[in-house]
Short mmCIF file of C-alpha atoms (C1' of nucleotides) and ligand atoms in Angstrom, two decimals:
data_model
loop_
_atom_site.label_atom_id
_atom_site.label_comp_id
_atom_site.label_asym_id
_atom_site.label_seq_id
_atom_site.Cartn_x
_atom_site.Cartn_y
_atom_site.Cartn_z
CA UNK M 1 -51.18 0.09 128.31
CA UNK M 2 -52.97 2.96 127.00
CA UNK M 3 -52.30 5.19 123.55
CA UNK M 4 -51.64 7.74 125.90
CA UNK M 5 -48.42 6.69 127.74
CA UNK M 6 -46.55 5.60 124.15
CA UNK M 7 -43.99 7.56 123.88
CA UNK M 8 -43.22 10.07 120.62
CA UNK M 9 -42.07 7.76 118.14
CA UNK M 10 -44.12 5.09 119.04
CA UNK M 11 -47.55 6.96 118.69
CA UNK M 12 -46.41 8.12 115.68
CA UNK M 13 -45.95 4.98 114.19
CA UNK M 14 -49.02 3.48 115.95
CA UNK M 15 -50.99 6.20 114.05
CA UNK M 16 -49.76 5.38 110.69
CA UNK M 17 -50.21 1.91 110.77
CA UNK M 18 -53.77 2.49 112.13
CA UNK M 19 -54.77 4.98 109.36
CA UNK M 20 -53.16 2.58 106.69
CA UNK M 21 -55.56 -0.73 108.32
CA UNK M 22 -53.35 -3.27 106.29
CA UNK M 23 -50.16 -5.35 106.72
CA UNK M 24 -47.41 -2.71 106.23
CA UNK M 25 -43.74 -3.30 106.22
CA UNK M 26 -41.16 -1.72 108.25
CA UNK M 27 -39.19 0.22 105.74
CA UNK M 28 -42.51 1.62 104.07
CA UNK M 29 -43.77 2.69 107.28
CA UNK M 30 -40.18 4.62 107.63
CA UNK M 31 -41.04 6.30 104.14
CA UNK M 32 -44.17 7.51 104.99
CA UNK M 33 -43.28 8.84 109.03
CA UNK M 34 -40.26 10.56 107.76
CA UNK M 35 -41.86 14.14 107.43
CA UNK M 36 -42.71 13.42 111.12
CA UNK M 37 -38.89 13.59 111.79
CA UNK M 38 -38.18 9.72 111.91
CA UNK M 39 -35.61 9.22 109.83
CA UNK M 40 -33.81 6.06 110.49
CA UNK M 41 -34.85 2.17 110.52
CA UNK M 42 -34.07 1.80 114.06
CA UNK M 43 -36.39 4.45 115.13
CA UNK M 44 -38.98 2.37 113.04
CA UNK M 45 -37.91 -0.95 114.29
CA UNK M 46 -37.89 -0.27 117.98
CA UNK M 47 -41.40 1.23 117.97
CA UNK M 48 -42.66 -1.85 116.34
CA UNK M 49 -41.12 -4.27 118.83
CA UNK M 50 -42.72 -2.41 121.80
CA UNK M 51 -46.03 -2.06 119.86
CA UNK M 52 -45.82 -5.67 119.54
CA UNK M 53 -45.19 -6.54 123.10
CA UNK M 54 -48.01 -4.35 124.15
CA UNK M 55 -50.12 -5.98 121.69
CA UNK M 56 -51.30 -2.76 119.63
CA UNK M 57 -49.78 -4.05 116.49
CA UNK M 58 -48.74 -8.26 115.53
CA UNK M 59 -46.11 -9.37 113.19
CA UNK M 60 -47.38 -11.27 109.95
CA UNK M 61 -44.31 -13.30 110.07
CA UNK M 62 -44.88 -14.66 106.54
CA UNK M 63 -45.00 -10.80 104.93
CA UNK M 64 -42.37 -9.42 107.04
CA UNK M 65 -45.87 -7.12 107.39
CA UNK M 66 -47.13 -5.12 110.62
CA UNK M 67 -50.71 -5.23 110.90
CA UNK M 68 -52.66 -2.87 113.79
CA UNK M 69 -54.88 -5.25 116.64
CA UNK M 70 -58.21 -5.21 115.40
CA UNK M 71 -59.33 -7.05 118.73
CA UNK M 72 -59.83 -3.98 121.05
CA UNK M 73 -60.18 -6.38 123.59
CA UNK M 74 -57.06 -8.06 122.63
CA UNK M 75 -55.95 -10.42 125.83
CA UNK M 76 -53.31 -12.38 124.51
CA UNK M 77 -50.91 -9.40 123.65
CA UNK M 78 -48.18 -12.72 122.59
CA UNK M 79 -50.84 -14.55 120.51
CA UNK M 80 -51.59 -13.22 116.44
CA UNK M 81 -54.05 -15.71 114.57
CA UNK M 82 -54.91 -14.25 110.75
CA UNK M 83 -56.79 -15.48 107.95
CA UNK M 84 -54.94 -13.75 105.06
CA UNK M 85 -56.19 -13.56 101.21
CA UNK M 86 -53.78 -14.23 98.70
CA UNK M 87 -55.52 -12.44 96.01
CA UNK M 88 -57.10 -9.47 97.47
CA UNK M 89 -54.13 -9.35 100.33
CA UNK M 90 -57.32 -8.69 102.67
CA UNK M 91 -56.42 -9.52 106.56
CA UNK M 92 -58.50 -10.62 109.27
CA UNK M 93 -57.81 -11.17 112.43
CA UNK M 94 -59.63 -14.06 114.14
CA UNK M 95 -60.41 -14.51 117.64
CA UNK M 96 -62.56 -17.79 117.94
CA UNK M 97 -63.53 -19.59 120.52
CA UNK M 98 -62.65 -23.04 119.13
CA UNK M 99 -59.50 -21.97 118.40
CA UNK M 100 -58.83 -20.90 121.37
CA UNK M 101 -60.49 -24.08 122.87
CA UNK M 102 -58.50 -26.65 120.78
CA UNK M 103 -54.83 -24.71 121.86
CA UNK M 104 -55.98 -25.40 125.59
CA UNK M 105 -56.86 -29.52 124.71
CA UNK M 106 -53.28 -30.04 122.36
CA UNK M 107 -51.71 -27.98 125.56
CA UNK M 108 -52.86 -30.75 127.69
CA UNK M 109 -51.83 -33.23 124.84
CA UNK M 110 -48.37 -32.76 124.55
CA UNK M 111 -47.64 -31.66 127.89
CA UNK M 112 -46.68 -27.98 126.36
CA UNK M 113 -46.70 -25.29 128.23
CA UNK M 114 -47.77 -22.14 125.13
CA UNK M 115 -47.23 -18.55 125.87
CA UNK M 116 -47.28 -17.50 122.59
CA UNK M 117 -48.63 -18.88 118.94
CA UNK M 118 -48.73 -17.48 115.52
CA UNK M 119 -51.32 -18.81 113.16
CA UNK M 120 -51.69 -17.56 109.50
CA UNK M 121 -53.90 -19.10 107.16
CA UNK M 122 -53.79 -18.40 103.20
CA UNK M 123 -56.28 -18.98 101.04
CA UNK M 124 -59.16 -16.69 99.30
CA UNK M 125 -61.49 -15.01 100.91
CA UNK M 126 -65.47 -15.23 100.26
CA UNK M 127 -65.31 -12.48 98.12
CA UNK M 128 -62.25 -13.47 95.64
CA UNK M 129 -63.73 -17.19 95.31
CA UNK M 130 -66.53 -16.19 93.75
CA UNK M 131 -64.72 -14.40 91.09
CA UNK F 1 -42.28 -36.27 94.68
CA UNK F 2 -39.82 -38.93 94.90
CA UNK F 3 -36.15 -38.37 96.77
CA UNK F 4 -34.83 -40.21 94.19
CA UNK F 5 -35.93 -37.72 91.22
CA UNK F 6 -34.26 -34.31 93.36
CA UNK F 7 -32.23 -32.48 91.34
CA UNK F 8 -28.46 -32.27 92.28
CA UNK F 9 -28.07 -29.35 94.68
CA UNK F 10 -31.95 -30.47 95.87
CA UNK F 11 -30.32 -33.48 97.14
CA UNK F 12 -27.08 -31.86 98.26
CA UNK F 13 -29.38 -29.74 100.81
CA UNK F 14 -32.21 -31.57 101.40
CA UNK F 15 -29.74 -34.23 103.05
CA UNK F 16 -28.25 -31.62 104.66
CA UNK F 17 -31.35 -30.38 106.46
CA UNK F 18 -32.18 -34.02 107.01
CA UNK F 19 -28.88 -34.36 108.76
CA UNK F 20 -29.20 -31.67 111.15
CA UNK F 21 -32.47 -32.47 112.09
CA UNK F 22 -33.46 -28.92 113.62
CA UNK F 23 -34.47 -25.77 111.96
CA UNK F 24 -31.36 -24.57 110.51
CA UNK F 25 -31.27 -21.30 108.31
CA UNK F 26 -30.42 -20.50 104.79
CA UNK F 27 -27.05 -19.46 105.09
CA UNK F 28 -25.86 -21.76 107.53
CA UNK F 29 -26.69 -24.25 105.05
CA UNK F 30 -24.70 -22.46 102.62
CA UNK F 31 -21.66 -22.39 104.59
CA UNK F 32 -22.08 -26.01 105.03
CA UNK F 33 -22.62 -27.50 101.82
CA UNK F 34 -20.16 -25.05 99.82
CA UNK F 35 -17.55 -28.47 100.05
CA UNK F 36 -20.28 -29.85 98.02
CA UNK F 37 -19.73 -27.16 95.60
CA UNK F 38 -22.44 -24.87 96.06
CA UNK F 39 -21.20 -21.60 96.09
CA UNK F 40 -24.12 -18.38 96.05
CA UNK F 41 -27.12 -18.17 98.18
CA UNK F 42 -29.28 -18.27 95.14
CA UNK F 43 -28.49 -22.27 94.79
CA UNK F 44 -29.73 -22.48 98.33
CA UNK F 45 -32.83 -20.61 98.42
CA UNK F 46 -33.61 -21.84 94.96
CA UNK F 47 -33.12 -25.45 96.18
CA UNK F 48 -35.17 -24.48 99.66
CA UNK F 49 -38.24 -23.16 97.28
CA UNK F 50 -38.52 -25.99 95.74
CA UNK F 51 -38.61 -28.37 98.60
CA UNK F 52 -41.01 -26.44 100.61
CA UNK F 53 -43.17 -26.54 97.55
CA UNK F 54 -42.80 -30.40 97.24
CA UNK F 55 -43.53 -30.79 101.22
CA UNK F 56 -39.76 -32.44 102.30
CA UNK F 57 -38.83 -28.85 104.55
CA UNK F 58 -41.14 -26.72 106.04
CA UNK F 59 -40.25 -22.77 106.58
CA UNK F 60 -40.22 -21.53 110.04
CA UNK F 61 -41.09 -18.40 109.22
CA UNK F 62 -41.02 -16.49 113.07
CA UNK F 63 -37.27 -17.96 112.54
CA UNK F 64 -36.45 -17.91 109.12
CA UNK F 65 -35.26 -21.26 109.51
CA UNK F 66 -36.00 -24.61 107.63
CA UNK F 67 -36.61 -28.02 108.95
CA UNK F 68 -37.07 -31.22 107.03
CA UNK F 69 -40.64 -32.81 107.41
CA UNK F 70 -41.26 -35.26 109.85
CA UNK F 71 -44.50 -36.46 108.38
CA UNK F 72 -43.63 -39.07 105.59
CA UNK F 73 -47.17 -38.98 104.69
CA UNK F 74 -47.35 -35.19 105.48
CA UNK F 75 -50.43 -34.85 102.43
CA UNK F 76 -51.06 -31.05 102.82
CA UNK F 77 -47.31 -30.07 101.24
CA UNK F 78 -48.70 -26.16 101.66
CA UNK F 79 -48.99 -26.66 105.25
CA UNK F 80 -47.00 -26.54 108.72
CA UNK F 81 -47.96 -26.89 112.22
CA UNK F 82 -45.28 -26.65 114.28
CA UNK F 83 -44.34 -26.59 118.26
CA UNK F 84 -41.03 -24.58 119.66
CA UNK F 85 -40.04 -24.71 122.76
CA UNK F 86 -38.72 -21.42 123.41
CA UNK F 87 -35.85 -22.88 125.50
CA UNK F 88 -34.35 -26.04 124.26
CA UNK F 89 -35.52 -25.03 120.64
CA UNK F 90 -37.09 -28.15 120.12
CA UNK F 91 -39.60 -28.49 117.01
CA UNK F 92 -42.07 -31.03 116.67
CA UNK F 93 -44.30 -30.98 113.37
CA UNK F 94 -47.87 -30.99 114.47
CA UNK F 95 -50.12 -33.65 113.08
CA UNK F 96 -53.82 -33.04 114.80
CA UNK F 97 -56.68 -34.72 114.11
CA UNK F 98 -58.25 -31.74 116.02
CA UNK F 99 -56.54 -28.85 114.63
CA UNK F 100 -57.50 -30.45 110.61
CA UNK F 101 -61.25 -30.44 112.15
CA UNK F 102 -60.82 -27.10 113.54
CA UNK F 103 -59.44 -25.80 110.00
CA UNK F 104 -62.34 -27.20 108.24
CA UNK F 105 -65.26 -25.85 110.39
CA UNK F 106 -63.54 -22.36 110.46
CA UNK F 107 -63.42 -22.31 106.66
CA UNK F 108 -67.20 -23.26 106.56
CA UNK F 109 -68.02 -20.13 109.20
CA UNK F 110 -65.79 -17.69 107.23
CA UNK F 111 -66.25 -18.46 104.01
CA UNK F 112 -62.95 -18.54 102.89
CA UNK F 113 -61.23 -21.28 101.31
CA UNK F 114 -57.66 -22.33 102.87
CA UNK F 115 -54.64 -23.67 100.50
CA UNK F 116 -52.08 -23.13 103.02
CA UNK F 117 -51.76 -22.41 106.80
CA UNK F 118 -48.66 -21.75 109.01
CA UNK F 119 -49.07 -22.44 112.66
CA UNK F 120 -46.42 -21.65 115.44
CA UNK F 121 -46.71 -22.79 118.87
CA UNK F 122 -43.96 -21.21 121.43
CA UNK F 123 -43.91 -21.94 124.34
CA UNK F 124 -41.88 -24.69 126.98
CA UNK F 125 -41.83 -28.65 125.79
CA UNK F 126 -42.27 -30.57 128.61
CA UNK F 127 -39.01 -31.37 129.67
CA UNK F 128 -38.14 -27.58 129.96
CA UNK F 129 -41.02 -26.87 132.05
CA UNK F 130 -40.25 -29.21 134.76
CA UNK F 131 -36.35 -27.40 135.48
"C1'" DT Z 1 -33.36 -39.64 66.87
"C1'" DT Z 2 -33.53 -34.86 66.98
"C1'" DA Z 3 -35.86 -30.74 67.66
"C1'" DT Z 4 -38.27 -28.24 71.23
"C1'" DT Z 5 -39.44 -27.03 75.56
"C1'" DT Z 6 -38.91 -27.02 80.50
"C1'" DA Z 7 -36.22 -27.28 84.62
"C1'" DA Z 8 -32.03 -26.56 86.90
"C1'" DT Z 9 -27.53 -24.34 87.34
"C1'" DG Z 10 -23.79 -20.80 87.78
"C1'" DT Z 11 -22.55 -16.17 88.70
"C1'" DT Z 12 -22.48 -11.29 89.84
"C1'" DA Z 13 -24.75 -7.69 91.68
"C1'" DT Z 14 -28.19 -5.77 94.49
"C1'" DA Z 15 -32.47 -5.37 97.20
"C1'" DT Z 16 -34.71 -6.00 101.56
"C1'" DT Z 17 -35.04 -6.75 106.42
"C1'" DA Z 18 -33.02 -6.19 110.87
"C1'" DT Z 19 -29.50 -5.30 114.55
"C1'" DA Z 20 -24.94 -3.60 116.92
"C1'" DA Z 21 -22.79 -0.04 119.25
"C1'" DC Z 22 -22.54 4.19 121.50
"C1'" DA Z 23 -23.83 8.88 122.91
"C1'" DA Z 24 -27.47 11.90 124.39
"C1'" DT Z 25 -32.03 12.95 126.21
"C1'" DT Z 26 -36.23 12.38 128.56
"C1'" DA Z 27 -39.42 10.20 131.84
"C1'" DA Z 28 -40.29 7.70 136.14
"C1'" DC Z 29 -39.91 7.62 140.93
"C1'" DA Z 30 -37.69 6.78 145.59
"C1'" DT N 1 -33.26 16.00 143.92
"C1'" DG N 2 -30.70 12.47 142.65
"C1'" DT N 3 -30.90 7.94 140.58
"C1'" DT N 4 -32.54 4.63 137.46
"C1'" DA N 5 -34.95 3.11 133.49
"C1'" DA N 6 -36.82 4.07 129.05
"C1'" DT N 7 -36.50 6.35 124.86
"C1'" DT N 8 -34.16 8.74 121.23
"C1'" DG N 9 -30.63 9.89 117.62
"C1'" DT N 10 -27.12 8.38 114.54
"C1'" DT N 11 -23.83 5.72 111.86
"C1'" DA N 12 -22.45 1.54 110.38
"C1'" DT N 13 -23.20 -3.14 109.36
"C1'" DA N 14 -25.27 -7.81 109.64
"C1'" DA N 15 -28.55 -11.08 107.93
"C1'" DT N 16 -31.98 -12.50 104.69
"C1'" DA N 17 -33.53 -12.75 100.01
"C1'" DT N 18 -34.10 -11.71 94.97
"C1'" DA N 19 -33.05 -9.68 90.04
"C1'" DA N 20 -30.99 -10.44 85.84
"C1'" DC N 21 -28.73 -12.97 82.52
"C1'" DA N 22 -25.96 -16.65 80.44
"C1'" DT N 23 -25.47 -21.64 80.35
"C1'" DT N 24 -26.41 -26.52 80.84
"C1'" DA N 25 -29.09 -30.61 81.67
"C1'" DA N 26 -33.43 -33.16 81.50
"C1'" DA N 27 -37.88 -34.24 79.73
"C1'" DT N 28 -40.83 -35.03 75.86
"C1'" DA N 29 -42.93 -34.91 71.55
"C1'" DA N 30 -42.42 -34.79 66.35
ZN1 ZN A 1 -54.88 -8.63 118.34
ZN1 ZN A 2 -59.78 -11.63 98.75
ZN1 ZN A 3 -44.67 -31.95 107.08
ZN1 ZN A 4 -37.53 -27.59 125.70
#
DNA sequence: TTATTTAATGTTATATTATAACAATTAACA
DNA sequence: TGTTAATTGTTATAATATAACATTAAATAA
């Protein structure tokens, strides 16, 4: 799905949370969209759940945090994996190949079928350990 | 951390969780412990904090929901890895030697230092997928 | 033991996150 | 064009979680 066929509201949203390039919670993205006529948490709320399914935006389920897909490329619209900073709050999002290597192996481990994983790792990033 | 040293209401709801034996959320535990004599959500979550911090429940956090660790020896108290199956709602806690390997050489290639991960894996549990 | 500190409790109010329900409008398309 | 599906607008409310403050119990050190 393209930027191009979102509809009003959700481009609007998209836009903020794509100028603002960090985790961003629902009700403070309603704050900051209002003077573009969205005035109500549903409006807010719905946009994010189609963003989601679309894969333009993933859920930090941890923050209660919307963060926009980094990975233009971004296959696995269901799948989020973050490394997340608990000092600086910085956010990454990782695609890696081992990662996505070991999810196939446990798959055929445990007889799962996945369709969908969400993987957040705390800890500090390079920068903040060497403070 | 010992069972034995919980506090009152610790032990109230950690048996509780224990009991039910599937994620179960915080105010469905409220409602059914309050013959026990707890009576305000903040005895719950206060409870629930601390056991997640001493490792005997894990958060679910895609569900808001709590489950008591499987892993008696479950070392890493900061850390969950966890399987759903997105139709009976079965949870397994994850124990990899894989995924622990995984963890370690992605920390060396980022540079960042993990305390604490949270893994979800949705998808269908064998039994489902066969129906 | 007794003073001192730390952890846990009880309670009320409130903040934060998310959805239900229903009417109206717009976009997709056979 | 008529029909269906998707999106929007709006109000109310549900569900999840914490703030603030007073009190009590437990741990521990003088
Ligand atoms: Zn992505
Ligand atoms: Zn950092
Ligand atoms: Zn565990
Ligand atoms: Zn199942």
């Amino acid at each position: 799905m393209q930027k191009e066929t979102l509809s009003k509201n959700q481009k609007i949203i998209l836009d903020y949370i794509e100028k603002v390039n960090e985790p961003i919670k629902a009700y403070s993205i309603l704050h900051n969209v209002q003077k573009k006529g969205i005035k109500a948490p549903l409006q807010v709320y719905r946009a994010l759940d189609k963003l989601v399914e679309i894969g333009k935006i993933h859920k930090i389920e941890s923050k209660n945090a919307f963060v926009a897909c980094k990975n233009s490329n971004c296959q696995i619209s269901k799948a989020t994996a973050f490394s997340i900073c608990e000092s600086c709050e910085e956010v990454s999002e990782i695609s890696d190949h081992k990662l996505s290597k070991y999810l196939k192996t446990f798959q055929e481990k445990t007889g799962m079928k996945f369709n969908k994983y969400n993987l957040e790792f705390f800890g500090l990033c390079k920068k903040c350990s060497i403070k």
